[in-house]
Short mmCIF file of C-alpha atoms in Angstrom, two decimals:
data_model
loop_
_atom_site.label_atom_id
_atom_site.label_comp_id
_atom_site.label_asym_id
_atom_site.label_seq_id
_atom_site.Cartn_x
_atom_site.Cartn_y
_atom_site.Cartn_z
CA UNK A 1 -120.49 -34.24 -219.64
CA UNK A 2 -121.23 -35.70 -223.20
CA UNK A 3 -124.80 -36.57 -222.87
CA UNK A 4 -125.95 -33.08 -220.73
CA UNK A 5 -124.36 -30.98 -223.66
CA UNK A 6 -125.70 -32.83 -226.17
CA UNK A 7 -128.76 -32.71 -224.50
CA UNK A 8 -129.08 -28.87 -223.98
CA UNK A 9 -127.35 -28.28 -227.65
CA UNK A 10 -130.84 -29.87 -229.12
CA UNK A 11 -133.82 -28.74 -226.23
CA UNK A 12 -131.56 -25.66 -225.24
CA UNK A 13 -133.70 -22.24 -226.38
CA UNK A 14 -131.48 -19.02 -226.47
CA UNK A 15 -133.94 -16.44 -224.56
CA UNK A 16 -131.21 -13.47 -225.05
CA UNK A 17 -127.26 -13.02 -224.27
CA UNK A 18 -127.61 -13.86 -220.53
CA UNK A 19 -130.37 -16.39 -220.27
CA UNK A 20 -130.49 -20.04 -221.40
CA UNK A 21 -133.85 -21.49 -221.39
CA UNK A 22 -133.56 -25.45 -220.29
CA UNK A 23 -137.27 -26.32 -219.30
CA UNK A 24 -137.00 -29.24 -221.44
CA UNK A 25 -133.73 -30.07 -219.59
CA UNK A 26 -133.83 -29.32 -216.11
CA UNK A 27 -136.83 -27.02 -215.49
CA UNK A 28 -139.96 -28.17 -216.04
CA UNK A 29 -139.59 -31.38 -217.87
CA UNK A 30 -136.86 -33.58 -216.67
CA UNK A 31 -135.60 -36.83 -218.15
CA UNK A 32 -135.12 -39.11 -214.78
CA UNK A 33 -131.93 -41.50 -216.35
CA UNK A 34 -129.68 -38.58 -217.42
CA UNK A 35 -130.55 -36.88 -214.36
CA UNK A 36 -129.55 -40.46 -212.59
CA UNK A 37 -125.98 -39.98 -214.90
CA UNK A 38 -125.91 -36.44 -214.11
CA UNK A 39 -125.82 -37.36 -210.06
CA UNK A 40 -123.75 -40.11 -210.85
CA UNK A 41 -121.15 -37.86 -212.48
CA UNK A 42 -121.00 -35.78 -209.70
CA UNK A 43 -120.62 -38.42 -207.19
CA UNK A 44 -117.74 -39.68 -209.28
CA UNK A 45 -115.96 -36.90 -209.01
CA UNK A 46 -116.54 -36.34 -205.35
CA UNK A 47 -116.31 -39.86 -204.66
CA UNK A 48 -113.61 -40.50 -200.98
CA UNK A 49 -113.76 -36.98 -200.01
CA UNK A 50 -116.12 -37.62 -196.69
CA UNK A 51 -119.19 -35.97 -197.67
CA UNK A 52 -121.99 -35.88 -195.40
CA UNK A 53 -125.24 -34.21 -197.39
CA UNK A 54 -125.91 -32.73 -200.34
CA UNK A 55 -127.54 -29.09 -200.46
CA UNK A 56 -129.39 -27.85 -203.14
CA UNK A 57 -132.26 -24.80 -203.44
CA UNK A 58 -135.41 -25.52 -204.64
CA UNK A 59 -136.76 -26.65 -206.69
CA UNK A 60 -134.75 -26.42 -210.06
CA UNK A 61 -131.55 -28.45 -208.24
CA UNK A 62 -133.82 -30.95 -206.60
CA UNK A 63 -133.53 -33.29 -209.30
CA UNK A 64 -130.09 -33.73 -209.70
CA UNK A 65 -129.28 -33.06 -206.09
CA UNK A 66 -131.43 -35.94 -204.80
CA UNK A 67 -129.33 -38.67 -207.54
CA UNK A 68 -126.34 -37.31 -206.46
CA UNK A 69 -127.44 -37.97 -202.66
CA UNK A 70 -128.53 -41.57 -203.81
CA UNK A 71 -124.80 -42.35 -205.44
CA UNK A 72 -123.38 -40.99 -202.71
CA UNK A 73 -125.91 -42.79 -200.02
CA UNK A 74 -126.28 -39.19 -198.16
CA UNK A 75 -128.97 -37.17 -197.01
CA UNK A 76 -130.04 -34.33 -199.61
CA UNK A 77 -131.51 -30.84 -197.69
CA UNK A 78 -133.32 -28.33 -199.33
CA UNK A 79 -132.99 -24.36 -199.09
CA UNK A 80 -135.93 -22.84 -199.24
CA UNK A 81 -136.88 -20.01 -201.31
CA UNK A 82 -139.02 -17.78 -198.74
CA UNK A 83 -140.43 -14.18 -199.46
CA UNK A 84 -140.09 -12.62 -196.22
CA UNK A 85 -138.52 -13.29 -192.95
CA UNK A 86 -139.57 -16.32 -190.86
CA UNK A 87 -139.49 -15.50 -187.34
CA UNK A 88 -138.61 -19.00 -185.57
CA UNK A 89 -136.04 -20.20 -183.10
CA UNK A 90 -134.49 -23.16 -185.16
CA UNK A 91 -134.53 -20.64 -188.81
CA UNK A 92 -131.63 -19.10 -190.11
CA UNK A 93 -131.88 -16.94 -193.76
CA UNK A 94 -129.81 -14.39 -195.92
CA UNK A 95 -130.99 -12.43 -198.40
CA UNK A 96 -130.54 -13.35 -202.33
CA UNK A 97 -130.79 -11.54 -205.16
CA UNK A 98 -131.03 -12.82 -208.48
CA UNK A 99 -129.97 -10.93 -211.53
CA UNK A 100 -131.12 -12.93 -214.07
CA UNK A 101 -134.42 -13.36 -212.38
CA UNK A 102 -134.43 -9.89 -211.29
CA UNK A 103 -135.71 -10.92 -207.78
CA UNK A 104 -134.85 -10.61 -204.12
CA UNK A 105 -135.76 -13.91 -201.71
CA UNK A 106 -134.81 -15.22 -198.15
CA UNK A 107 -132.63 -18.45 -198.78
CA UNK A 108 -133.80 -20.52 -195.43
CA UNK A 109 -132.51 -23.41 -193.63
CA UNK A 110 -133.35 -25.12 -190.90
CA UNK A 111 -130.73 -25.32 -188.56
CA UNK A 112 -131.32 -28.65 -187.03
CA UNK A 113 -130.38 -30.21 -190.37
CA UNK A 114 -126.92 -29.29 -190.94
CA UNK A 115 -124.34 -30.44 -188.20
CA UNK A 116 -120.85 -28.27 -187.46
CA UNK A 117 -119.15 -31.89 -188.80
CA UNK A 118 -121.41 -31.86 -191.89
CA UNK A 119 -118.73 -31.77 -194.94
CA UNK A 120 -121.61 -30.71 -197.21
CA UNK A 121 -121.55 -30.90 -202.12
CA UNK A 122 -123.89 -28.16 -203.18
CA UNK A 123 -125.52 -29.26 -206.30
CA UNK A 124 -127.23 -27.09 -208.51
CA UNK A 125 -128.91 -25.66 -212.09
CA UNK A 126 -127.01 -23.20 -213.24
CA UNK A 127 -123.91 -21.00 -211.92
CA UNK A 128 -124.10 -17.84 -213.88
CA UNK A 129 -123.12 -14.54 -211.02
CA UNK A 130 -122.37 -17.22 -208.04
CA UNK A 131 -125.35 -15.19 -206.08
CA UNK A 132 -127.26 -18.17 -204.63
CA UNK A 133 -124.23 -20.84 -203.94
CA UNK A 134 -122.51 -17.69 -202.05
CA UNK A 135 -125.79 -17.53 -200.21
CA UNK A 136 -126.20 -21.42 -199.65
CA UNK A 137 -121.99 -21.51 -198.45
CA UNK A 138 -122.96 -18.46 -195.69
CA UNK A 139 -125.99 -20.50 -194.20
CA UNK A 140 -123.89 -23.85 -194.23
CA UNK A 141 -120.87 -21.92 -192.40
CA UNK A 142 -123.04 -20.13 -189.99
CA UNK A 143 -123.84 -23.66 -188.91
CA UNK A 144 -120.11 -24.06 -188.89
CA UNK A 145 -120.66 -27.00 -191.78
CA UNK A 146 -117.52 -27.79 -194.23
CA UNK A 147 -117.77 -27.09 -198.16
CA UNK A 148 -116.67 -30.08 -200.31
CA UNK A 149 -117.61 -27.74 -203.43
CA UNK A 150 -120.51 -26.49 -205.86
CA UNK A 151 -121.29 -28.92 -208.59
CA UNK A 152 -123.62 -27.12 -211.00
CA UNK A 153 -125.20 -28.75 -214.34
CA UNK A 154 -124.75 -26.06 -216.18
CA UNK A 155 -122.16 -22.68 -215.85
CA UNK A 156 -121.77 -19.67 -217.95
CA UNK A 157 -118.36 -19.14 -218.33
CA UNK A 158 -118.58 -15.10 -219.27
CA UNK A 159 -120.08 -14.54 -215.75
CA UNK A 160 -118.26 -14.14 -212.66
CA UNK A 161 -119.76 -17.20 -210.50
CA UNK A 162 -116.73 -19.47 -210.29
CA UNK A 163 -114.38 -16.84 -209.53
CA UNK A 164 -116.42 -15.76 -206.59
CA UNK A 165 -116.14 -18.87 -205.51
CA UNK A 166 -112.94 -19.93 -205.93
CA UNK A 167 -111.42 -16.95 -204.68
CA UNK A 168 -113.55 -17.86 -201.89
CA UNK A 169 -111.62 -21.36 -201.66
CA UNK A 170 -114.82 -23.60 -202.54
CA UNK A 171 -114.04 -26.09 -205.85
CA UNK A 172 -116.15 -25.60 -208.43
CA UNK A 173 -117.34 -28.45 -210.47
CA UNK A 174 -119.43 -27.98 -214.14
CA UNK A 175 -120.82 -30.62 -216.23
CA UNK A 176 -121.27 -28.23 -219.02
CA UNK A 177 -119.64 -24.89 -219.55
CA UNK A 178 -120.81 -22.03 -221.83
CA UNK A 179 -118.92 -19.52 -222.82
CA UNK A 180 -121.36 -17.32 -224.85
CA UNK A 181 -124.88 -17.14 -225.84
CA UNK A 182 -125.59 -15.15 -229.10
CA UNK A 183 -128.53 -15.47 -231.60
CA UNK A 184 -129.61 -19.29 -231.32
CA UNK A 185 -126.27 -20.15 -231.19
CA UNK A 186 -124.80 -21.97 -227.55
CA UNK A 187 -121.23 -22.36 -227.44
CA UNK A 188 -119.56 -24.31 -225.28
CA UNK A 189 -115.96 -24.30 -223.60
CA UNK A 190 -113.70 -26.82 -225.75
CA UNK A 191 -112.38 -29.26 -222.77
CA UNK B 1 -145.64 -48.19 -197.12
CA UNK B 2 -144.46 -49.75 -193.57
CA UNK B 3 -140.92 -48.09 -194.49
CA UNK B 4 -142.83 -44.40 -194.84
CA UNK B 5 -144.78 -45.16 -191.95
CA UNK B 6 -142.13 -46.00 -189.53
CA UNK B 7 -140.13 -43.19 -190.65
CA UNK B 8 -143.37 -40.72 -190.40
CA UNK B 9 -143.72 -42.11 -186.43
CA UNK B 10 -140.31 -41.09 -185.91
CA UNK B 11 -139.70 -38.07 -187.60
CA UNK B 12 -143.12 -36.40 -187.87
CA UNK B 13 -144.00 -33.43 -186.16
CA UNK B 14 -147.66 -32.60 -185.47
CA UNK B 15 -148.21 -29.16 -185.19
CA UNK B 16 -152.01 -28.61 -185.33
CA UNK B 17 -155.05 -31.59 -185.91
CA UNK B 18 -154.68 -30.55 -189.50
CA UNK B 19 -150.94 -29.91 -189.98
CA UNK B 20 -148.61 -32.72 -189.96
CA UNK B 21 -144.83 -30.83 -189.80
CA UNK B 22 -142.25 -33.39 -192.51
CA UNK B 23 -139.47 -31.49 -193.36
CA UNK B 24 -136.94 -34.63 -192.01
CA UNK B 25 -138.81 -36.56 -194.59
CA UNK B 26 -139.87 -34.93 -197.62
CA UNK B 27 -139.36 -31.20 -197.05
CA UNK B 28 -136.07 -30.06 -195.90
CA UNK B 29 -134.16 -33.06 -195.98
CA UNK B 30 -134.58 -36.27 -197.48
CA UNK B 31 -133.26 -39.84 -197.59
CA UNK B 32 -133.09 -40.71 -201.29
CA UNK B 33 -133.14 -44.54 -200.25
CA UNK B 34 -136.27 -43.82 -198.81
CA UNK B 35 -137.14 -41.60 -202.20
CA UNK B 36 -136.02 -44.54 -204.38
CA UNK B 37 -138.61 -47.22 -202.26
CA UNK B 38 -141.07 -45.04 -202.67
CA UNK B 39 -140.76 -44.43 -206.21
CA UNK B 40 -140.67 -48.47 -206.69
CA UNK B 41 -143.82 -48.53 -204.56
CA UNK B 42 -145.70 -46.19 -206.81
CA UNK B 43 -144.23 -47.68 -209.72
CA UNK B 44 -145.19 -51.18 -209.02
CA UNK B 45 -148.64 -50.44 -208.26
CA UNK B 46 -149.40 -48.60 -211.52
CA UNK B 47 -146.94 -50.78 -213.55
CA UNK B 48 -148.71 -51.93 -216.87
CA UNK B 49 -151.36 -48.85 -217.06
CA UNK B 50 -149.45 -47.36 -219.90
CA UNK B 51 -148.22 -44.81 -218.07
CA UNK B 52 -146.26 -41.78 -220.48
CA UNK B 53 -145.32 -39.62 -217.92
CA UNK B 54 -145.51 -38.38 -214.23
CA UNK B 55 -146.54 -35.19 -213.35
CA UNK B 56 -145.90 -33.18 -210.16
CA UNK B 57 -146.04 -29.88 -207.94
CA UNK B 58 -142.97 -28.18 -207.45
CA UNK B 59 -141.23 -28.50 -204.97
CA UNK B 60 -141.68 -31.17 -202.41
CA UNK B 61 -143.21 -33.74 -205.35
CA UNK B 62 -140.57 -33.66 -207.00
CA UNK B 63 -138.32 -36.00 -204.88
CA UNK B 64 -140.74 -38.78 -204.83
CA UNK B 65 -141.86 -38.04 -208.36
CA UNK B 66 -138.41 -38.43 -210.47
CA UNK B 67 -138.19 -41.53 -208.65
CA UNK B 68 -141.34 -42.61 -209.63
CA UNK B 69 -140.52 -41.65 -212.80
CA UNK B 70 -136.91 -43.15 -213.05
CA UNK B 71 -139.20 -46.66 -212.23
CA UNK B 72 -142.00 -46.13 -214.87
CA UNK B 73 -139.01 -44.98 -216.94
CA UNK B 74 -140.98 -42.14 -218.38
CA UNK B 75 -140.22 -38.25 -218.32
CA UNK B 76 -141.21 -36.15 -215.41
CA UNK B 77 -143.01 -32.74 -215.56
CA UNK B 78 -142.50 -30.26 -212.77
CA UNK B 79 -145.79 -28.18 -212.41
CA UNK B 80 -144.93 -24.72 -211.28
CA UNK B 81 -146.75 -22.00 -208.94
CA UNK B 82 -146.19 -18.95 -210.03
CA UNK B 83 -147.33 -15.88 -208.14
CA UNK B 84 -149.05 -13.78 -210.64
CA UNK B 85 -150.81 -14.33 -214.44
CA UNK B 86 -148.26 -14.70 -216.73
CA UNK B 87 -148.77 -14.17 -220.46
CA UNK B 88 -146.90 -16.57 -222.83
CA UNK B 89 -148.82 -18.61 -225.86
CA UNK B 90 -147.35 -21.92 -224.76
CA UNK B 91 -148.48 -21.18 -220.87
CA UNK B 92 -151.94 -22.29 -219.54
CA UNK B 93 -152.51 -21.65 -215.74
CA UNK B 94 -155.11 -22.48 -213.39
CA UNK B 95 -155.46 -20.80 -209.52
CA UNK B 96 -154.85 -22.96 -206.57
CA UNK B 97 -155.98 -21.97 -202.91
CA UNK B 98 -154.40 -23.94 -199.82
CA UNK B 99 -156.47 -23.94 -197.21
CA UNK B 100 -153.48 -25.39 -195.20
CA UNK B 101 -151.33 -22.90 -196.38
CA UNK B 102 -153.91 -20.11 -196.67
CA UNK B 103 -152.18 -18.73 -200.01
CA UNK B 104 -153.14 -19.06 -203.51
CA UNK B 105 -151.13 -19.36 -206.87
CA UNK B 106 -151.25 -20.30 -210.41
CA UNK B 107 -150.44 -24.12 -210.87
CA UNK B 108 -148.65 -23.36 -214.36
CA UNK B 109 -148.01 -25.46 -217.63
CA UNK B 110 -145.80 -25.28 -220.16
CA UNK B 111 -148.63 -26.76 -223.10
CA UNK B 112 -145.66 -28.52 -224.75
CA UNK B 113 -144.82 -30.98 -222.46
CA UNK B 114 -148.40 -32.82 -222.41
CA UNK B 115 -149.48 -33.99 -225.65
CA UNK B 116 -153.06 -35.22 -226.15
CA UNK B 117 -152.31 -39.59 -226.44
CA UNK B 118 -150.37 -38.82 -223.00
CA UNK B 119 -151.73 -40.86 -219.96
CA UNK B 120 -150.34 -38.88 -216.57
CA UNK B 121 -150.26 -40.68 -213.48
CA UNK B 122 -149.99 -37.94 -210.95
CA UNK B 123 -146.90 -37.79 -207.44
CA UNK B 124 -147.26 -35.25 -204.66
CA UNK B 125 -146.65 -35.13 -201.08
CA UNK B 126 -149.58 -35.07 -199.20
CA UNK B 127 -152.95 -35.35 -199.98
CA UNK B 128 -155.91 -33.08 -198.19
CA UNK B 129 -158.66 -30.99 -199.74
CA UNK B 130 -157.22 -32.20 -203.09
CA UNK B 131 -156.83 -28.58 -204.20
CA UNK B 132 -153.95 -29.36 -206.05
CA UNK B 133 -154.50 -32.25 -207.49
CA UNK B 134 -157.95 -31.24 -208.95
CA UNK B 135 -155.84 -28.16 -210.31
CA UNK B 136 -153.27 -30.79 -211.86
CA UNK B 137 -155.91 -32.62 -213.35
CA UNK B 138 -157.52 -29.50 -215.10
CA UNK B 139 -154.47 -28.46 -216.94
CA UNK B 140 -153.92 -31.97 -218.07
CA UNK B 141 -157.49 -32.38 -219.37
CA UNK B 142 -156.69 -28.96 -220.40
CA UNK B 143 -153.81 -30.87 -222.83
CA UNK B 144 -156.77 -33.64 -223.59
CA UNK B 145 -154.40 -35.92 -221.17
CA UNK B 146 -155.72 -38.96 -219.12
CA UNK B 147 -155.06 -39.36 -215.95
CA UNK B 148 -153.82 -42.83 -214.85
CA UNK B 149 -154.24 -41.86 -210.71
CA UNK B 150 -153.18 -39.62 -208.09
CA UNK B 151 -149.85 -41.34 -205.76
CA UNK B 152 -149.67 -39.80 -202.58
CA UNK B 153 -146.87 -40.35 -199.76
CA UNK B 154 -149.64 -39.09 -197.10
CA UNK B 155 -153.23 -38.95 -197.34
CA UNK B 156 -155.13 -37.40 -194.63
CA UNK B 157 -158.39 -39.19 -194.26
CA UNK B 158 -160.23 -36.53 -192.51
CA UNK B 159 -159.97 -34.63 -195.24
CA UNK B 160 -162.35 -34.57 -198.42
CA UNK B 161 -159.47 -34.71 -201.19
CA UNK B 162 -160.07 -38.84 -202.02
CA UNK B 163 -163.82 -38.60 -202.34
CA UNK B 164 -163.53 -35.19 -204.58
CA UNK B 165 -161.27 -36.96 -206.73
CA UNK B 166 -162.53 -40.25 -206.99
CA UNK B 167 -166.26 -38.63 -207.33
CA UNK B 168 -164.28 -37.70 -210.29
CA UNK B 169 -163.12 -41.29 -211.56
CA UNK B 170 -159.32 -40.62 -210.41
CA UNK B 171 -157.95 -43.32 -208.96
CA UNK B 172 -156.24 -42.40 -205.43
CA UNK B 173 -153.39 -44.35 -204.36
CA UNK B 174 -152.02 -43.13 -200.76
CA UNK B 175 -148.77 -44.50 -199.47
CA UNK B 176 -149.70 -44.22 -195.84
CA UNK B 177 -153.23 -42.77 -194.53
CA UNK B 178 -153.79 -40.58 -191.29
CA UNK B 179 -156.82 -40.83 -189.86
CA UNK B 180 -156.39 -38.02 -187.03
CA UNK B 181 -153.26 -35.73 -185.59
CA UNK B 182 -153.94 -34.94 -182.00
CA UNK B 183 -151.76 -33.52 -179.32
CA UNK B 184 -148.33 -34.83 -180.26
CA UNK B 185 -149.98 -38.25 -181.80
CA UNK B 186 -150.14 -40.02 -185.39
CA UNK B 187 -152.76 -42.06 -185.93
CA UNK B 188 -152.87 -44.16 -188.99
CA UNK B 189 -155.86 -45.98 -190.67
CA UNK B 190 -155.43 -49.79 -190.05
CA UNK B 191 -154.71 -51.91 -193.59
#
């Protein structure tokens, strides 16, 4: 997508050769039309496939999640971020850990809010290692919910995310695509 | 907000006389119809303030706040709790206790994304003790910001957060206003 990449090639900063910092993007300040183009991208390209809801994980894909839930007139749920196991009847969670962050959390869900014939778009940041869509897709299948596939803003191409999930049969979809980060320098896939 | 309100009385779960239980509404999952009214709401009653950009708490702001935002057609900032002190020039921090949640963190600000001529008008959830909004407002004076208001979906009228911050001078505008929660019962203030 033109106007993400231009977007992140100007408020994009390098941190080193694994982490992108987009807090001028996505993060912490976040433009409200591109991320209204951003969830109408994604609903384009998941337009007529039946989807029921769109999951995302706080709070970085909340943003983009909730205007691709408004083009697509669905309900958006949320997957918590908890530190420690919830005991309660209606909770399910599996552990995540993040390499980049270098953290461990319990991604939660409550189980009333995903339906066996939910056909559920998981919208998110950034797929760099795959760790927390894998970790969304085993909550949504232990409540026996369909994958339409992971639509992420932004995925770095020289880590192993989509093939995870591919080989896992869920369609990846990336509105930007980087294959390497090195100095200041981001560069992108050529479409 | 009659819209809010209705789907509050319906969805709504009351779990203690000061904890109101939303996740079908604003927590977990959310109706981004519903998000986009209420972002119209807000937007309409500060239209023509001047407003430069809206500011919330991640996570559960954040729905009704790009919305807001998308309306005012101004940038959103995400204000971000962060467990511990962290040290960054650009970072300023202030600590936040919940009494409902009986935690405390460090409301955190990237200094770049407020600039001194900004006027903030301020979107969270639910409004109580006003512990985070006070905090919000700190960091932005912090910036030499103005405040335009504090837009709540829910304010709990039994609890001191209005009068702290209009004592103040921030305007509070509340959505919908709940006077008590008792047994399994919402009761609103009358208009």
């Amino acid at each position: 997508m033109e106007l993400l990449q231009s977007k992140i090639e100007k408020d994009g900063v390098v941190i080193s050769e694994d982490i992108l910092n987009v807090d001028g993007i996505i993060h912490h300040m976040v433009d409200p039309a591109l991320m209204e183009a951003v969830g109408e991208d994604i609903a384009a390209h998941f337009a007529d496939r039946g989807i029921t809801k769109v999951v995302t994980v706080e709070s970085s894909g909340i943003s983009p999640a909730i205007m691709a839930a408004k083009s697509l007139k669905v309900p958006m749920v949320i997957l918590k971020k908890e530190p420690s196991k919830i005991l309660h009847a209606d909770l399910i969670q599996t552990m995540v850990t993040s390499y980049t962050k270098e953290m461990s959390y319990e991604l939660t869900l409550a189980h009333r809010f995903i339906q066996p014939e939910d056909h559920v778009l998981i919208v998110d940041d950034f797929l760099s290692n795959g760790e927390t869509a894998t970790a969304a897709i085993r909550l949504l299948r232990h409540c026996h919910a369909t994958i339409a596939g992971v639509a992420v803003l932004i995925e770095k191409t020289f880590q192993p995310g989509r093939e995870k999930l591919e080989d896992s049969g869920v369609e990846v979809y990336a509105l930007t695509r980087i294959k390497k980060l090195t100095g200041d320098q981001i560069l992108f896939e050529k479409d």
